[in-house]
mmCIF file of C-alpha atoms in Angstrom:
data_model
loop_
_atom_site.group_PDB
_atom_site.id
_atom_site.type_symbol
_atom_site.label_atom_id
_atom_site.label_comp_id
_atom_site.label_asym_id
_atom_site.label_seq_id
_atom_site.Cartn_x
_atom_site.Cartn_y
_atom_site.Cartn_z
ATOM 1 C CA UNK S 1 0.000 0.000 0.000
ATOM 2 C CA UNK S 2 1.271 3.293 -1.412
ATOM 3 C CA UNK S 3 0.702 6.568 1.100
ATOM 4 C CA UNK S 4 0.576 10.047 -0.956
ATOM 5 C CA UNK S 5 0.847 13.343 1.821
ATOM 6 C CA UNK S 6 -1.260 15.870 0.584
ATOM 7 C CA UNK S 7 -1.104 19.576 2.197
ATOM 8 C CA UNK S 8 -4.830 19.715 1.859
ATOM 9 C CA UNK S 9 -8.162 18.702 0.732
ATOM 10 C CA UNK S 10 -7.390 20.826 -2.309
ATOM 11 C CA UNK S 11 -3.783 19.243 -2.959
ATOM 12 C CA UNK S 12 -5.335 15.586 -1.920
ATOM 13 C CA UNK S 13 -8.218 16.100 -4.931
ATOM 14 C CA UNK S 14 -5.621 17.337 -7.555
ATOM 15 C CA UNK S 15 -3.087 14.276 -6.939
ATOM 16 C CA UNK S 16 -6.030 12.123 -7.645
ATOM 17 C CA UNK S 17 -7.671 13.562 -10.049
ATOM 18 C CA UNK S 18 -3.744 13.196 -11.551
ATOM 19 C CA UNK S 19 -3.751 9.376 -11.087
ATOM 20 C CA UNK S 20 -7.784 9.271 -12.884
ATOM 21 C CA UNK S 21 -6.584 11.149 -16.011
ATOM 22 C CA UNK S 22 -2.990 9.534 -16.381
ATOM 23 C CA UNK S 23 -5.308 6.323 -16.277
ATOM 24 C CA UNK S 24 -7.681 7.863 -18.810
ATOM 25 C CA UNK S 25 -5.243 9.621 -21.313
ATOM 26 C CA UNK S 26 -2.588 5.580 -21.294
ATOM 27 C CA UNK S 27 -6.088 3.668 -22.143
ATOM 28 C CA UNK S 28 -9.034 6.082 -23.374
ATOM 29 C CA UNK S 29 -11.888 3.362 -22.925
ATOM 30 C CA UNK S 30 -10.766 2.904 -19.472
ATOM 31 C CA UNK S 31 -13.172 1.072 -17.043
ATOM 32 C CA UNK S 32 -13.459 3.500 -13.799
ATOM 33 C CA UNK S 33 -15.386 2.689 -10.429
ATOM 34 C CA UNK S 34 -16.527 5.776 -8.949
ATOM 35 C CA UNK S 35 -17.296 6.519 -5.540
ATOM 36 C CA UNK S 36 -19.491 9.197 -4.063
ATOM 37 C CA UNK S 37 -19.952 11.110 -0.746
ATOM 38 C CA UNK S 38 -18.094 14.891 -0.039
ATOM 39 C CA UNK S 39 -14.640 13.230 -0.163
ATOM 40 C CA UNK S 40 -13.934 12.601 -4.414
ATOM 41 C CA UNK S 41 -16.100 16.425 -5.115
ATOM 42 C CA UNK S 42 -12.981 17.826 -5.439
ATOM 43 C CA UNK S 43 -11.545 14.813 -7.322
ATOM 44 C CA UNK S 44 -14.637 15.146 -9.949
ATOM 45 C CA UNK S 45 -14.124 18.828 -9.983
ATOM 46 C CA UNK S 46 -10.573 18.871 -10.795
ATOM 47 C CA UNK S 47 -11.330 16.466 -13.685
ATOM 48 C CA UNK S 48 -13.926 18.760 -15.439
ATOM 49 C CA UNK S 49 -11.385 21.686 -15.080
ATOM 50 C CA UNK S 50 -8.800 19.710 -17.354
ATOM 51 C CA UNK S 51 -11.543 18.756 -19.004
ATOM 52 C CA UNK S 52 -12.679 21.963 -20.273
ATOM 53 C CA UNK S 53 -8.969 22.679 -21.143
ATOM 54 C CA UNK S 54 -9.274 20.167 -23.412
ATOM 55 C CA UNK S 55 -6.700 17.652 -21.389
ATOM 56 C CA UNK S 56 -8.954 15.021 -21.587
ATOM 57 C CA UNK S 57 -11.610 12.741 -23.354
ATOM 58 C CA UNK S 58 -13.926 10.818 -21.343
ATOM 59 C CA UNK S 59 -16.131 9.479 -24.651
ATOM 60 C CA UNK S 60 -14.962 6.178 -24.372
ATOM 61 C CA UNK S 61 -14.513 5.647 -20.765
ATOM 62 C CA UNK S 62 -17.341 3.532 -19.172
ATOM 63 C CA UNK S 63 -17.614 3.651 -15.309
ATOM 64 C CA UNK S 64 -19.309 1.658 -12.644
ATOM 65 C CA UNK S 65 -20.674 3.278 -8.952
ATOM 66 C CA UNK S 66 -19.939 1.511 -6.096
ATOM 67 C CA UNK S 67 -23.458 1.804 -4.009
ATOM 68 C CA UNK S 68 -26.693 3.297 -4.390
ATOM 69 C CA UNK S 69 -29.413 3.940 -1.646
ATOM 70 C CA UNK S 70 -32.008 1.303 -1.939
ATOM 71 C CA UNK S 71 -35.417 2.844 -2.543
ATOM 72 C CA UNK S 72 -34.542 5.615 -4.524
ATOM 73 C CA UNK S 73 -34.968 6.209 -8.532
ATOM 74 C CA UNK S 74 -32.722 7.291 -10.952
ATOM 75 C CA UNK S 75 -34.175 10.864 -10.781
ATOM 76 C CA UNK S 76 -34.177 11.572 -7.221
ATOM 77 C CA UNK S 77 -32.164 14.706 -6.447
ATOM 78 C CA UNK S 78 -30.882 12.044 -3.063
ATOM 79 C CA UNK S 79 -29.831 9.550 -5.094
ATOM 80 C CA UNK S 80 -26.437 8.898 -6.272
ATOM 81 C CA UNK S 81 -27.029 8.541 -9.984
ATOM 82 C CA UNK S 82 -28.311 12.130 -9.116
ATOM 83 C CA UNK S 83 -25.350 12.779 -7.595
ATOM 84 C CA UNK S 84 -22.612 11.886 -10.034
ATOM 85 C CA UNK S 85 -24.806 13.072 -12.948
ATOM 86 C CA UNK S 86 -24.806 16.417 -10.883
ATOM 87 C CA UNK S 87 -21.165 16.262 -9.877
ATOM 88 C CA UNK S 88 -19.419 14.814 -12.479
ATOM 89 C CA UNK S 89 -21.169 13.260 -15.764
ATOM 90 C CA UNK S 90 -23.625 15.740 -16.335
ATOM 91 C CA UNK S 91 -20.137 18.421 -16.860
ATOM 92 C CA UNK S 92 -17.827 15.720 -19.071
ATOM 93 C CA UNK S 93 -18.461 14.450 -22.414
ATOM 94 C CA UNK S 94 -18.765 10.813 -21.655
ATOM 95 C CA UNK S 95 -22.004 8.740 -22.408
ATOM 96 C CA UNK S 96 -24.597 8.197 -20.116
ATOM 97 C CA UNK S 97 -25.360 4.581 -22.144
ATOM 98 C CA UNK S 98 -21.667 3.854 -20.184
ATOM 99 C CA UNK S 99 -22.189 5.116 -16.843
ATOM 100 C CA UNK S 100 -23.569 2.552 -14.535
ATOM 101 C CA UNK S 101 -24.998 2.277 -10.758
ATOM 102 C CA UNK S 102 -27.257 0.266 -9.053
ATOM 103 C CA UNK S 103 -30.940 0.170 -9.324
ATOM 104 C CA UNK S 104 -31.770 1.341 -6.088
ATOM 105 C CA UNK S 105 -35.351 1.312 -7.865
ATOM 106 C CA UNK S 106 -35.756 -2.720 -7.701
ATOM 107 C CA UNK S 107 -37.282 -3.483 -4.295
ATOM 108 C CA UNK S 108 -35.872 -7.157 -5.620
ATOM 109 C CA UNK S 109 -33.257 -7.424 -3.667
ATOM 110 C CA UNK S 110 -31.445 -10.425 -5.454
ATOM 111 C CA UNK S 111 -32.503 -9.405 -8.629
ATOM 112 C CA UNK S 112 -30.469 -5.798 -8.302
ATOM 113 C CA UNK S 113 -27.254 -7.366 -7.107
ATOM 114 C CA UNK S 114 -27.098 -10.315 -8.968
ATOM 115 C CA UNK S 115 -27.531 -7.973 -12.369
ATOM 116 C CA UNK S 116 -25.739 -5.854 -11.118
ATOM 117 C CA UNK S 117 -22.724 -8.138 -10.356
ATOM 118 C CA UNK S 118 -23.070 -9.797 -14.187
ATOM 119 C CA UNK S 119 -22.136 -5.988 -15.603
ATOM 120 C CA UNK S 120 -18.975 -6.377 -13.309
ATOM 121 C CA UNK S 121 -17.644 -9.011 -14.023
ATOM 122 C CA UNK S 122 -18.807 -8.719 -18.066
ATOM 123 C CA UNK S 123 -16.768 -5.810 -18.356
ATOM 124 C CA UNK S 124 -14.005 -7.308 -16.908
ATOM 125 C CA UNK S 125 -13.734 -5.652 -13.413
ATOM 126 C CA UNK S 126 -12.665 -1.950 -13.602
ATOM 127 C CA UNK S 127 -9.472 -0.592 -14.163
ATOM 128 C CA UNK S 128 -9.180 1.595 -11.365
ATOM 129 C CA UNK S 129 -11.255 1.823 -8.803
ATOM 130 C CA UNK S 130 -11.769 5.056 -6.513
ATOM 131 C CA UNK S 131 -12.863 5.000 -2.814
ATOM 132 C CA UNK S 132 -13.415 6.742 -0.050
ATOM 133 C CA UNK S 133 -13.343 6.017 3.737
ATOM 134 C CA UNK S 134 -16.276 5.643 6.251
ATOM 135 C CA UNK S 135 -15.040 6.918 10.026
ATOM 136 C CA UNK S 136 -15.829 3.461 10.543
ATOM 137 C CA UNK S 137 -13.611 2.185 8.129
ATOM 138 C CA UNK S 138 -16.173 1.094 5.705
ATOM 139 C CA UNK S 139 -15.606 1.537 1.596
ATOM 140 C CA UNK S 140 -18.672 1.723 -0.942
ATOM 141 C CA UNK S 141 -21.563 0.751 1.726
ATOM 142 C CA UNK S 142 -19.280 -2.269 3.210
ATOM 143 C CA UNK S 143 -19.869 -1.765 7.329
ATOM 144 C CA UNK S 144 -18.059 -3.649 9.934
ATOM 145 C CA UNK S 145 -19.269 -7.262 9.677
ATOM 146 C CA UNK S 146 -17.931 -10.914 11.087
ATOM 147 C CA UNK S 147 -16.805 -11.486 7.577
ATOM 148 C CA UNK S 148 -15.971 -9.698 4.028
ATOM 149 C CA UNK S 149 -18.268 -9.779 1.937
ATOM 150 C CA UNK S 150 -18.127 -11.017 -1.873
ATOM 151 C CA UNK S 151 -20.322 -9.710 -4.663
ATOM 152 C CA UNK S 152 -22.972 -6.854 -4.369
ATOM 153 C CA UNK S 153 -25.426 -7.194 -1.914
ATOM 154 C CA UNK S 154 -27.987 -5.407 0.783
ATOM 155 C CA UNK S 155 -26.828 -3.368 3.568
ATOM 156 C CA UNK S 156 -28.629 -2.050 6.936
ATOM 157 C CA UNK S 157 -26.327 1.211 7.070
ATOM 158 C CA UNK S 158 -25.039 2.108 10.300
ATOM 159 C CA UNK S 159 -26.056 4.823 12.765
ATOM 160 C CA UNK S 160 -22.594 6.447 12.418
ATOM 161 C CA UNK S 161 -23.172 5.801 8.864
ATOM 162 C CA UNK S 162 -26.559 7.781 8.473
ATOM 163 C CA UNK S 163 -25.646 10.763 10.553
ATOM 164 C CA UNK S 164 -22.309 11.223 8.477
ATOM 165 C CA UNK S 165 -24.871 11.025 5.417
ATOM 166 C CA UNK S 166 -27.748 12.954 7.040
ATOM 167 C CA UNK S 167 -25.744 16.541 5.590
ATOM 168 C CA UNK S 168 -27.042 15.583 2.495
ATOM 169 C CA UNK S 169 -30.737 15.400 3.634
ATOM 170 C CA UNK S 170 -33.395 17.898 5.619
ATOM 171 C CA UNK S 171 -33.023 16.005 8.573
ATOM 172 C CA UNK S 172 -31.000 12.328 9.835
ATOM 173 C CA UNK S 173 -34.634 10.948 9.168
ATOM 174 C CA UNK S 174 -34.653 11.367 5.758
ATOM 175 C CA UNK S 175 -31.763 9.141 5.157
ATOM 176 C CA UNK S 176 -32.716 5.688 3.724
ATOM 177 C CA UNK S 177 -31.879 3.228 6.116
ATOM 178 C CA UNK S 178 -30.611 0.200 3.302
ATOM 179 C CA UNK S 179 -28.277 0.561 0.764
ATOM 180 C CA UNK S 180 -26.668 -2.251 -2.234
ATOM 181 C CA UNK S 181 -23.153 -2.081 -2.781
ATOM 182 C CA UNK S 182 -20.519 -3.545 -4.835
ATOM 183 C CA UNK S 183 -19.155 -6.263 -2.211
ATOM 184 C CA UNK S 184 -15.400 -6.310 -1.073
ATOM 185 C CA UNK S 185 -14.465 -9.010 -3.482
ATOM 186 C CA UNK S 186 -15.504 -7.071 -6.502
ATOM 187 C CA UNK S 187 -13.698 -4.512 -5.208
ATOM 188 C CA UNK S 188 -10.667 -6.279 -5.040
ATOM 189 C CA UNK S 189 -10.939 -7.198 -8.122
ATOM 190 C CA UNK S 190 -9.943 -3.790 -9.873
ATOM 191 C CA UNK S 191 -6.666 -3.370 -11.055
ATOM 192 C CA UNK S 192 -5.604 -0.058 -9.089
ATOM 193 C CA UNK S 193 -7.174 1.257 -6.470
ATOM 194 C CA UNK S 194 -7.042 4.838 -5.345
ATOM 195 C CA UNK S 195 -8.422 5.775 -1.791
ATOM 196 C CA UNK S 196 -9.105 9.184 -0.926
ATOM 197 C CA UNK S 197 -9.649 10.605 2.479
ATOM 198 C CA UNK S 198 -9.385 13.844 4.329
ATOM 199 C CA UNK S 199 -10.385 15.752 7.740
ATOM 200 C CA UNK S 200 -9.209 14.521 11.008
ATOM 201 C CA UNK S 201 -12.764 12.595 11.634
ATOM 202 C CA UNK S 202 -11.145 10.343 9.289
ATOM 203 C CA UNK S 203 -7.895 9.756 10.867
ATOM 204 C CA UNK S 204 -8.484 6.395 13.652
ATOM 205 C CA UNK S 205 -9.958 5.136 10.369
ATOM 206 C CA UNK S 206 -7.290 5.692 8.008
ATOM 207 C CA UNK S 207 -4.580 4.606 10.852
ATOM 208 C CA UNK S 208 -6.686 1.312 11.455
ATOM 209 C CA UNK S 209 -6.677 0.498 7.721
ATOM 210 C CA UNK S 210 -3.017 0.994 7.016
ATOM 211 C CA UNK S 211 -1.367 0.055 10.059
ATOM 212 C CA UNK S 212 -4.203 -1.886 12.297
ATOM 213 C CA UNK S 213 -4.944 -6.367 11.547
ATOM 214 C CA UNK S 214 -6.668 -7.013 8.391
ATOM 215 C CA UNK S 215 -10.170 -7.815 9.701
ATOM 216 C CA UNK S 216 -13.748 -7.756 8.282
ATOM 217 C CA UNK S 217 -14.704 -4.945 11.453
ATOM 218 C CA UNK S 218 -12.466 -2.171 9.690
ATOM 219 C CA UNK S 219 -13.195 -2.783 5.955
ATOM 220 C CA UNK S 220 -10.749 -1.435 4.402
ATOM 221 C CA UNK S 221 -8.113 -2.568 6.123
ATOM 222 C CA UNK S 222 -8.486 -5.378 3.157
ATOM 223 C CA UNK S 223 -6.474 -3.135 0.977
ATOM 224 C CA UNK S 224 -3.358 -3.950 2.316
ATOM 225 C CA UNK S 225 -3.309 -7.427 0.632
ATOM 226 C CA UNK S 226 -4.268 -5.174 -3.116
ATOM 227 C CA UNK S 227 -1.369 -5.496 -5.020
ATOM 228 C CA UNK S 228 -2.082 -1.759 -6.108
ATOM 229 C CA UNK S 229 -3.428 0.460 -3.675
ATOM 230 C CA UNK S 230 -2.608 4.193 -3.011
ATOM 231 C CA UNK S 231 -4.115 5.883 -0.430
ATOM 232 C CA UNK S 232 -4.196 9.954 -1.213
ATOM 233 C CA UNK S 233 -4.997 11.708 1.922
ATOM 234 C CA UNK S 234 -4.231 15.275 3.811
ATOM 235 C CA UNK S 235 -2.420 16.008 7.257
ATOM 236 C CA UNK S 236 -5.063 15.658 9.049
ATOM 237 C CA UNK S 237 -6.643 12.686 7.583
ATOM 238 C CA UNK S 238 -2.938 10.926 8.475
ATOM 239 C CA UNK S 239 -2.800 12.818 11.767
ATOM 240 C CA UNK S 240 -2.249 9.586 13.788
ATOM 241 C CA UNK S 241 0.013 7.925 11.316
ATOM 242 C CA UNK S 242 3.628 7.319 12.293
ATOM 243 C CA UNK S 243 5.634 10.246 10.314
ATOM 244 C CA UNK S 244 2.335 12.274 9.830
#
């Protein structure tokens, strides 16, 4: 596992926004997993800045989201389709028909993973996947559990979960309480991964997963047996890290 310093949330967003387009520009029809939540904004927003300078193409690149609340449509404003097509897609040039994320929208629950899944592994697993960091250690929707889990599946989110979330929404009570995500096994199956994490609410987290046992009750601490993981994070995020 690779550690990239950053000064700041604005220097941690530009070094992986730098690692996204090197990725883009070397294979054009890359395969990206995306990631949402306030940590990869910047990430996304750096991208359609060298976008617009004409730096780089995203027509061919095809990208898969990690999670989606279950309940919601497509068109929700709280959903994250919403979300990326708000953050990200909506300012690039690459086609919607390639942009993927679960159908939060299918109440059945083994029908939406197990489709969802098939498109995984039928594209071949991403090239590089991008992640955040839960204060609980959790990556896509993945909480602490007894055991990792494989392909995409249905998750009770967490109370720490839905009041980190609950920003987003009028009030904690809006937030839907389930959630299907991509399961730790697809994720491990990308072929880079890039974590991103900032703010010192993130630091025991980011301490447990690089330096703490690989266990299934800090999730990401399974990215220490990737064979190419880089974790991009500020001071503060590595505040408790030896050398920070």
């Amino acid at each position: 596992m690779r550690v990239i310093r950053c000064k700041d949330y604005h220097d941690m967003s530009r070094k992986a926004a730098n690692i996204i387009s090197a990725q883009v520009i070397l294979k054009p029809d890359a395969i990206l997993g995306l990631a949402t939540g306030s940590s990869p904004i910047g990430t996304y927003q750096q991208l359609i800045d060298w976008y617009k300078k004409g730096d780089i193409d995203f027509s061919q690149v095809h990208t898969y989201n990690l999670d989606e609340y279950r309940g919601l449509t497509y068109e929700d404003p709280q959903s994250y389709h919403y979300f990326m097509r708000k953050n990200f897609f909506d300012s690039v040039n690459i086609d919607l028909a390639n942009t993927h994320v679960p159908d939060g929208a299918d109440s059945d629950i083994e029908h939406a993973c197990t489709s969802y899944d098939a498109m995984v592994k039928a594209a071949g697993y991403v090239d590089l996947q991008l992640l955040g960091i839960g204060r609980n250690g959790h990556i896509g929707f993945n909480e602490p559990d007894e055991v990792f889990s494989k392909g995409t599946h249905c998750v009770d989110l967490t109370p720490s979960t839905i009041e980190a979330n609950s920003r987003l929404f009028d009030s904690p009570d809006q937030v839907p309480r389930q959630a299907y995500t991509m399961g730790i096994q697809t994720i491990m199956h990308a072929r880079r991964i890039i974590l991103v994490a900032s703010g010192t609410e993130k630091a025991q987290a980011v301490k447990d997963m690089i330096y703490g046992p690989v266990t299934p009750k800090v999730p990401a601490s399974i990215l220490q047996l990737h064979t190419n993981c880089t974790v991009v994070a500020d001071a503060a995020a590595l505040s408790l890290c030896p050398n920070s």
